[in-house]
Short mmCIF file of C-alpha atoms in Angstrom, two decimals:
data_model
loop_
_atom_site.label_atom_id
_atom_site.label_comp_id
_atom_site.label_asym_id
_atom_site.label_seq_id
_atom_site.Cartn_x
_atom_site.Cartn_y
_atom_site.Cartn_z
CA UNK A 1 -45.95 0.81 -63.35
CA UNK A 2 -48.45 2.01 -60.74
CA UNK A 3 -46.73 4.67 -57.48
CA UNK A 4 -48.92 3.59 -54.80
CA UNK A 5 -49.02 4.76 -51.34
CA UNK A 6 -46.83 3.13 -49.14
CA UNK A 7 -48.23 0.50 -46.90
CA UNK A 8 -46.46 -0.91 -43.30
CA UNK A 9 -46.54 -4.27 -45.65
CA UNK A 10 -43.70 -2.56 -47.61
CA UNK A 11 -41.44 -1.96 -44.84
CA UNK A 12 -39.30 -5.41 -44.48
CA UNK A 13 -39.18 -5.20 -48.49
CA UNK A 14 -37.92 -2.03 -48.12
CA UNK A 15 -35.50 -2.42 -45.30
CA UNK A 16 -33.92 -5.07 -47.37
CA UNK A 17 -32.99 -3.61 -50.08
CA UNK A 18 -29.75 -1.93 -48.91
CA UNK A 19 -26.80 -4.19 -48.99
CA UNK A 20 -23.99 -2.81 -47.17
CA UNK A 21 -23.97 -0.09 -43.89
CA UNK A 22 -22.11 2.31 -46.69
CA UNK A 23 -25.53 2.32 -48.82
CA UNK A 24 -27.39 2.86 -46.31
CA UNK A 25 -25.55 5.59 -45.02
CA UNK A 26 -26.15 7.60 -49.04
CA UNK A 27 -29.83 6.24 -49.33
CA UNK A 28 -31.18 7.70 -45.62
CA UNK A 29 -27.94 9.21 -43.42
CA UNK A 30 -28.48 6.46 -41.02
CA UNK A 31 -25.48 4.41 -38.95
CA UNK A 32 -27.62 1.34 -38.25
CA UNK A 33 -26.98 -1.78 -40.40
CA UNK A 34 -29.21 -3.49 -41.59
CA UNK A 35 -32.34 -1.12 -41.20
CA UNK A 36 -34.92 -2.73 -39.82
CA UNK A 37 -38.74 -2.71 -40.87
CA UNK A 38 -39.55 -0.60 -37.90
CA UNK A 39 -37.28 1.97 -38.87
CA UNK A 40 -38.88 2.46 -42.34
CA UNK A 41 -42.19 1.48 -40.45
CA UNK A 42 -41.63 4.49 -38.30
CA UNK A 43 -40.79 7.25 -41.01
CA UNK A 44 -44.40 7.19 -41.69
CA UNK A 45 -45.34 8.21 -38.37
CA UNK A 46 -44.62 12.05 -39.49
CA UNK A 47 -47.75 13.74 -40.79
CA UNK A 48 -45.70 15.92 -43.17
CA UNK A 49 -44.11 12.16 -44.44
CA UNK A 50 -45.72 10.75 -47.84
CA UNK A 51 -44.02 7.77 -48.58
CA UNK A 52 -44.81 6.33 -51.84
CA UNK A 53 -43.20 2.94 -53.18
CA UNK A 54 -43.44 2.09 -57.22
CA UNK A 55 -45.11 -1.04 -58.31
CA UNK A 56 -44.28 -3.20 -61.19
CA UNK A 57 -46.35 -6.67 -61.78
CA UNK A 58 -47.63 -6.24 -58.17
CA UNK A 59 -43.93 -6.21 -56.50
CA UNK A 60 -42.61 -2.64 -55.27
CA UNK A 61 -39.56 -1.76 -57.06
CA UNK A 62 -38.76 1.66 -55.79
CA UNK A 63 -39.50 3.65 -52.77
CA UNK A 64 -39.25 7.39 -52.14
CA UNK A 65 -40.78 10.11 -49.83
CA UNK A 66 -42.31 13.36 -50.08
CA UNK A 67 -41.29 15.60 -47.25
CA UNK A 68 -43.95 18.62 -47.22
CA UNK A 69 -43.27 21.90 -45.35
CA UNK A 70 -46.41 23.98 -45.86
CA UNK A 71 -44.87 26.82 -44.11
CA UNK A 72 -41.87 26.98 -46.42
CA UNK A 73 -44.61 26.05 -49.24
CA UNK A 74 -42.08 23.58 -50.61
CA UNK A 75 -41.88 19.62 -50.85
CA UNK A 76 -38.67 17.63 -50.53
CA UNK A 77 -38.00 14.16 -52.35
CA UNK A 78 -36.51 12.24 -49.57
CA UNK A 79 -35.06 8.39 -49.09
CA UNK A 80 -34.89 7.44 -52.92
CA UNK A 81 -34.13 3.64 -53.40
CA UNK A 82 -34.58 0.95 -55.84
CA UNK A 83 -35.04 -2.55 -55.55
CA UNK A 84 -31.23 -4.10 -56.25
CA UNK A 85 -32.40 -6.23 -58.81
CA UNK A 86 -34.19 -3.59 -60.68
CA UNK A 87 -31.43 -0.70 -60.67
CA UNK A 88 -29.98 0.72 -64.07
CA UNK A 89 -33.51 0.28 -65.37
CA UNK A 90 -34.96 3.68 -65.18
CA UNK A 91 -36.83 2.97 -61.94
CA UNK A 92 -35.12 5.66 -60.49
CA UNK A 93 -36.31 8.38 -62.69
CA UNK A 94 -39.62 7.22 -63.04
CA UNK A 95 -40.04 6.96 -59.45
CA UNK A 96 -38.61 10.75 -58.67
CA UNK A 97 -40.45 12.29 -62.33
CA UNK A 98 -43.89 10.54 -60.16
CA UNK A 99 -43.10 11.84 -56.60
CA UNK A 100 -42.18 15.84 -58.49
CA UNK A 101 -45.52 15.09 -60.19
CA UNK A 102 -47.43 14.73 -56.78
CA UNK A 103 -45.68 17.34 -55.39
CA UNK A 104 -46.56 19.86 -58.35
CA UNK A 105 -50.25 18.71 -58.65
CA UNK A 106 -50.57 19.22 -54.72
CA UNK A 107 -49.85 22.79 -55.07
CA UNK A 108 -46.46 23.08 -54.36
CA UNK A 109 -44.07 24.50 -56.78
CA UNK A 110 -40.67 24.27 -55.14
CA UNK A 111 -39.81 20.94 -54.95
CA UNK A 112 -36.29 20.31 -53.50
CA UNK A 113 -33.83 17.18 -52.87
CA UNK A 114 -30.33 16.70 -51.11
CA UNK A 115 -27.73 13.92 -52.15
CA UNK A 116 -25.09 12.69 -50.59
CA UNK A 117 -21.68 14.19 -52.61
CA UNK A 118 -20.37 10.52 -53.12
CA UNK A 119 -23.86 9.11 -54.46
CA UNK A 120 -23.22 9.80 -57.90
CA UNK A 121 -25.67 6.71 -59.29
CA UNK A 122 -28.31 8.93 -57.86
CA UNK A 123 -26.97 12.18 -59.18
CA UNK A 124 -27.10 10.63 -62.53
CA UNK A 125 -30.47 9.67 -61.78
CA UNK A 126 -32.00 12.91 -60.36
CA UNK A 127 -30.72 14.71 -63.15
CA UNK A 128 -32.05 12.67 -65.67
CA UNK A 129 -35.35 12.87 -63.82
CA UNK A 130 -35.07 17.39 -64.19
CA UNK A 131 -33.74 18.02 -61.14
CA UNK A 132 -30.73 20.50 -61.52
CA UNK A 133 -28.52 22.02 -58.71
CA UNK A 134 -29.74 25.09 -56.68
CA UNK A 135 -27.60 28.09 -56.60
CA UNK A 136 -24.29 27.79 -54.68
CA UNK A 137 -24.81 30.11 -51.95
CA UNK A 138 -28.47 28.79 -51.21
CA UNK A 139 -26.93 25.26 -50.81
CA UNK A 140 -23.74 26.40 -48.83
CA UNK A 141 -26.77 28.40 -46.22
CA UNK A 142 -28.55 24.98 -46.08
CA UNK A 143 -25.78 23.00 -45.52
CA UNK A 144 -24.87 24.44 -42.70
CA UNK A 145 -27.08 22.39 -40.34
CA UNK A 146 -25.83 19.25 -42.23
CA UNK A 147 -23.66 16.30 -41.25
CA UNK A 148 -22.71 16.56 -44.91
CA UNK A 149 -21.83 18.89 -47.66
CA UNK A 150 -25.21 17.76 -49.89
CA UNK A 151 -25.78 18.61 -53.66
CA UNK A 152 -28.83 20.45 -53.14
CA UNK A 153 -30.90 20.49 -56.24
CA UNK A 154 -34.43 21.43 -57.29
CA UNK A 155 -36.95 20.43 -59.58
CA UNK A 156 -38.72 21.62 -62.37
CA UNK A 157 -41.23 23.62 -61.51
CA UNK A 158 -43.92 21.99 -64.51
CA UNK A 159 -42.64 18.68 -63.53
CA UNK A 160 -41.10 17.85 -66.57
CA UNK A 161 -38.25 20.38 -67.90
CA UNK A 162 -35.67 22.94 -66.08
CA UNK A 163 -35.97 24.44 -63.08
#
């Protein structure tokens, strides 16, 4: 397995992967059904936006996003999905242990996701990856600005064990 940058090539892959207006809704917040390639085309257009996809036997099985705020000094994992036909694999976890490893080896050493409270495949997931939740009252202050109540959690800060 290779994470590779992601490349506009990706996108319609990508866009495809979601089957129903309900996943697509916990994978990126998003009403629109089905996304379209210019959507995920168009994330990319943020400089702060490192989109990454994971490769196995040349075909991208996973795509995720690192979400860098240098003037928090923290990174968020962002728009985690796997390929339908790869999930319950481990795809998942290797993707999000490979994006926390970026994220730690580019200096940062908060590394923070959200989840949707009804997404508990990727719960299961994130946690298996070391991601555990953030404190209660630092999630209820940052959900405050959300359309959602998110499970807030953070990753390890050596990219490997607890937070």
């Amino acid at each position: 397995m290779d994470l590779l940058p992601f490349a506009a090539v990706h996108a319609a892959t990508v866009a495809g992967w979601p089957a129903s207006a309900g996943e697509v809704a916990l994978w990126c917040g998003r009403q629109e059904f089905p996304v379209s390639a210019r959507t995920v085309a168009d994330w990319q257009r943020d400089p702060d936006v490192r989109a990454h996809v994971l490769v196995e036997d040349g075909r991208a099985v996973a795509y995720g996003e690192l979400w860098f705020d240098a003037e928090e000094d923290e990174v968020e994992l962002a728009r985690i999905i796997v390929a339908p036909d790869t999930r319950g694999r481990g795809r998942g976890r290797e993707l999000v242990r490979a994006l926390l490893t970026r994220a730690v080896a580019a200096g940062y050493q908060d590394v923070f996701m959200r989840v949707h409270p009804d997404n508990d495949t990727a719960l299961r997931c994130y946690r298996g990856a070391g991601f555990a939740p953030v404190a209660p009252g630092l999630a209820a202050s940052w959900n405050e600005a959300q359309p959602v109540a998110y499970v807030w959690l953070q990753g390890a800060r050596d990219g490997a064990g607890a937070p």
